[in-house]
């Protein structure tokens, strides 16, 4: 079982790294494979909930249409959507920062920003755009989760279980608490529908992952009880 769980930890690491890089900055370089129908048709995780099904369906539909265009046209359309949703001018139509959804004042650099800044620091990470962009950007939160996933491959026993509990709490408190609102705004304001599909897919992956981690916790607890008996 350990070998199969190690494979799952590696898959989680890769998934969250890809999603993080796809949302932190406009997609470019090797990540432009995400604009192809083949990429989403071969996605390595089977749909486990309505959010994954809907998000994946939208991504396949969007990429099918994009494949009929030139690379330059695709790049421009994707850049326009990314800019309008996540950058502005003015307040972005789908702000990618947790604090704008979870603070009463709807402000940048709210309490969630400082929590994320501390968590990044605790794991030896630092935003390249600190003091310019809040650390509670959806992409940075996913990148931190990728790093936390990768750490599991080097841990065992109580240490591993402790880290998994931390990941469950992080997913609940810093991602699932607001991604549904981000998804709503992206759907209402998107131009080609790529990023709203990507965010809904991310939402679904988080829900799937949350259940997966709980399954690991439950199976570990049952194994511990069996040993005692």
Coordinates of C-alpha atoms in Angstrom, one line a residue:
X1 CA 0.0 0.0 0.0
X2 CA 2.8 2.4 0.8
X3 CA 4.0 2.3 -2.9
X4 CA 0.6 3.1 -4.2
X5 CA 0.1 6.0 -1.7
X6 CA 3.6 7.3 -2.7
X7 CA 2.3 7.4 -6.3
X8 CA -0.7 9.3 -5.1
X9 CA 1.5 11.8 -3.2
X10 CA 3.5 12.4 -6.4
X11 CA 0.4 12.8 -8.5
X12 CA -1.0 15.4 -6.0
X13 CA 2.3 17.2 -6.1
X14 CA 2.3 17.4 -9.9
X15 CA -1.4 18.4 -10.1
X16 CA -1.1 21.3 -7.7
X17 CA 2.1 22.5 -9.2
X18 CA 0.5 22.6 -12.7
X19 CA -2.7 24.3 -11.4
X20 CA -0.6 26.8 -9.4
X21 CA 1.6 27.8 -12.4
X22 CA -1.5 28.0 -14.6
X23 CA -3.1 30.6 -12.3
X24 CA -0.2 32.5 -11.0
X25 CA 0.7 34.0 -14.4
X26 CA -0.7 33.9 -17.9
X27 CA -0.1 30.4 -19.4
X28 CA 3.0 30.2 -21.6
X29 CA 5.8 27.9 -22.7
X30 CA 5.2 24.2 -22.0
X31 CA 2.0 25.0 -20.1
X32 CA 0.3 26.0 -23.4
X33 CA -0.5 22.3 -23.9
X34 CA -3.4 23.1 -21.6
X35 CA -5.1 24.8 -24.6
X36 CA -5.4 21.4 -26.4
X37 CA -8.3 19.0 -26.3
X38 CA -5.9 16.0 -26.1
X39 CA -4.4 17.3 -22.9
X40 CA -7.8 17.4 -21.1
X41 CA -9.0 14.2 -22.7
X42 CA -6.0 12.4 -21.1
X43 CA -6.2 14.1 -17.7
X44 CA -4.8 11.6 -15.1
X45 CA -7.7 11.9 -12.6
X46 CA -11.1 10.5 -13.2
X47 CA -14.0 12.9 -12.4
X48 CA -15.2 12.2 -8.9
X49 CA -17.7 15.0 -8.4
X50 CA -19.9 17.4 -10.3
X51 CA -17.3 20.2 -10.2
X52 CA -14.7 18.1 -11.9
X53 CA -17.2 16.9 -14.5
X54 CA -18.4 20.4 -15.3
X55 CA -14.9 22.0 -15.2
X56 CA -13.4 19.3 -17.4
X57 CA -16.3 19.4 -19.9
X58 CA -15.8 23.2 -20.2
X59 CA -12.1 22.8 -20.7
X60 CA -12.5 20.2 -23.4
X61 CA -15.1 22.3 -25.2
X62 CA -13.0 25.5 -24.9
X63 CA -9.8 23.8 -26.1
X64 CA -11.6 22.3 -29.0
X65 CA -12.6 25.7 -30.2
X66 CA -9.1 27.2 -29.5
X67 CA -7.5 24.5 -31.7
X68 CA -9.2 26.0 -34.7
X69 CA -7.3 29.2 -34.2
X70 CA -3.6 30.1 -34.7
X71 CA -1.2 30.0 -31.8
X72 CA -1.1 33.8 -31.8
X73 CA -4.8 34.1 -31.6
X74 CA -5.1 31.6 -28.8
X75 CA -2.4 33.5 -26.8
X76 CA -4.1 36.8 -27.3
X77 CA -7.6 35.5 -26.3
X78 CA -6.2 33.7 -23.2
X79 CA -4.2 36.8 -22.2
X80 CA -7.3 39.0 -22.5
X81 CA -9.4 36.7 -20.3
X82 CA -6.6 36.3 -17.7
X83 CA -6.1 40.1 -17.6
X84 CA -9.8 41.0 -17.2
X85 CA -10.4 38.3 -14.6
X86 CA -7.3 38.5 -12.5
X87 CA -5.3 41.7 -13.1
X88 CA -7.6 44.6 -14.0
X89 CA -7.3 47.5 -14.8
X90 CA -9.1 48.5 -11.6
X91 CA -10.5 45.7 -9.4
X92 CA -10.2 42.5 -11.4
X93 CA -13.6 40.8 -12.2
X94 CA -12.5 37.6 -10.4
X95 CA -10.0 38.7 -7.8
X96 CA -7.6 35.8 -7.2
X97 CA -6.9 36.8 -3.6
X98 CA -8.5 35.1 -0.6
X99 CA -8.7 38.2 1.5
X100 CA -11.0 40.0 -0.9
X101 CA -13.6 37.2 -0.4
X102 CA -13.1 36.5 3.3
X103 CA -12.5 39.8 5.0
X104 CA -15.5 42.0 6.0
X105 CA -13.7 45.0 4.5
X106 CA -13.0 43.2 1.2
X107 CA -9.4 44.4 1.3
X108 CA -6.0 43.4 -0.1
X109 CA -3.4 42.2 2.5
X110 CA -6.1 41.1 5.0
X111 CA -5.6 38.6 7.8
X112 CA -5.6 35.7 5.4
X113 CA -2.6 37.3 3.6
X114 CA -0.6 37.3 6.8
X115 CA -1.5 33.7 7.6
X116 CA -0.4 32.6 4.2
X117 CA 2.8 34.7 4.4
X118 CA 3.7 32.9 7.7
X119 CA 2.9 29.5 6.2
X120 CA 5.1 30.1 3.2
X121 CA 7.9 31.2 5.5
X122 CA 7.5 28.1 7.7
X123 CA 8.0 26.0 4.6
X124 CA 11.0 27.9 3.3
X125 CA 9.1 29.7 0.6
X126 CA 8.7 33.3 -0.3
X127 CA 6.6 35.1 -3.0
X128 CA 8.7 36.6 -5.8
X129 CA 6.3 39.6 -5.7
X130 CA 6.1 40.1 -1.9
X131 CA 4.8 43.5 -0.9
X132 CA 3.4 43.9 -4.4
X133 CA 0.9 41.1 -4.5
X134 CA -0.9 39.5 -1.5
X135 CA 0.5 36.1 -0.6
X136 CA -3.1 34.7 -0.4
X137 CA -3.3 34.5 -4.3
X138 CA -5.0 31.2 -5.4
X139 CA -1.8 30.2 -7.3
X140 CA 0.4 30.6 -4.2
X141 CA -2.0 28.7 -2.1
X142 CA -1.9 25.8 -4.6
X143 CA 1.9 26.0 -4.9
X144 CA 2.2 25.7 -1.1
X145 CA -0.1 22.7 -1.2
X146 CA 2.1 21.1 -3.9
X147 CA 5.1 21.6 -1.6
X148 CA 3.3 20.1 1.3
X149 CA 2.2 17.1 -0.8
X150 CA 5.8 16.5 -1.9
X151 CA 6.9 16.4 1.8
X152 CA 4.8 13.3 2.4
X153 CA 7.0 11.0 0.4
X154 CA 9.8 11.5 3.0
X155 CA 7.7 10.9 6.1
X156 CA 6.1 7.9 7.8
X157 CA 3.9 7.1 10.8
X158 CA 2.8 9.9 13.1
X159 CA 4.8 12.5 11.3
X160 CA 3.0 11.8 8.0
X161 CA -0.4 11.7 9.7
X162 CA 0.3 15.0 11.4
X163 CA 1.2 16.6 8.0
X164 CA -1.9 15.2 6.4
X165 CA -4.1 16.7 9.1
X166 CA -2.4 20.0 8.4
X167 CA -3.2 19.6 4.7
X168 CA -6.8 18.8 5.4
X169 CA -7.1 21.9 7.5
X170 CA -5.4 24.1 4.9
X171 CA -7.7 22.8 2.1
X172 CA -10.7 23.5 4.3
X173 CA -9.7 26.9 5.7
X174 CA -7.7 28.5 2.9
X175 CA -9.1 27.0 -0.4
X176 CA -12.5 25.4 -0.1
X177 CA -13.7 28.4 2.0
X178 CA -13.7 30.7 -1.1
X179 CA -13.0 29.0 -4.4
X180 CA -16.7 28.6 -5.1
X181 CA -17.1 32.4 -5.1
X182 CA -14.0 32.8 -7.3
X183 CA -15.5 30.2 -9.7
X184 CA -18.8 32.1 -9.7
X185 CA -17.1 35.4 -10.6
X186 CA -14.9 33.7 -13.3
X187 CA -18.0 32.1 -14.9
X188 CA -19.9 35.4 -14.9
X189 CA -17.1 37.5 -16.3
X190 CA -15.0 35.2 -18.5
X191 CA -14.6 35.8 -22.2
X192 CA -13.6 32.4 -23.6
X193 CA -14.4 30.2 -20.6
X194 CA -11.0 28.7 -20.2
X195 CA -10.1 30.0 -16.7
X196 CA -13.6 29.5 -15.3
X197 CA -13.3 25.8 -16.4
X198 CA -9.8 25.6 -14.9
X199 CA -11.0 27.1 -11.6
X200 CA -14.0 24.8 -11.4
X201 CA -11.7 21.8 -12.2
X202 CA -9.4 23.0 -9.4
X203 CA -12.4 23.2 -7.0
X204 CA -13.4 19.6 -7.9
X205 CA -9.8 18.4 -7.5
X206 CA -9.7 19.9 -4.0
X207 CA -12.9 18.2 -3.0
X208 CA -11.6 14.9 -4.4
X209 CA -8.3 15.4 -2.6
X210 CA -10.0 16.2 0.7
X211 CA -11.9 12.9 0.5
X212 CA -8.7 11.1 -0.4
X213 CA -6.8 12.4 2.5
X214 CA -9.6 11.5 4.9
X215 CA -9.6 8.0 3.4
X216 CA -5.9 7.7 4.2
X217 CA -6.5 8.9 7.8
X218 CA -9.3 6.5 8.3
X219 CA -7.4 3.5 6.9
X220 CA -4.3 4.4 9.1
X221 CA -6.4 4.6 12.2
X222 CA -8.0 1.2 11.5
X223 CA -4.6 -0.3 10.9
X224 CA -3.4 1.1 14.2
X225 CA -6.4 -0.3 16.1
X226 CA -5.9 -3.7 14.5
X227 CA -2.3 -3.8 15.7
X228 CA -3.4 -3.1 19.3
X229 CA -6.0 -5.8 19.1

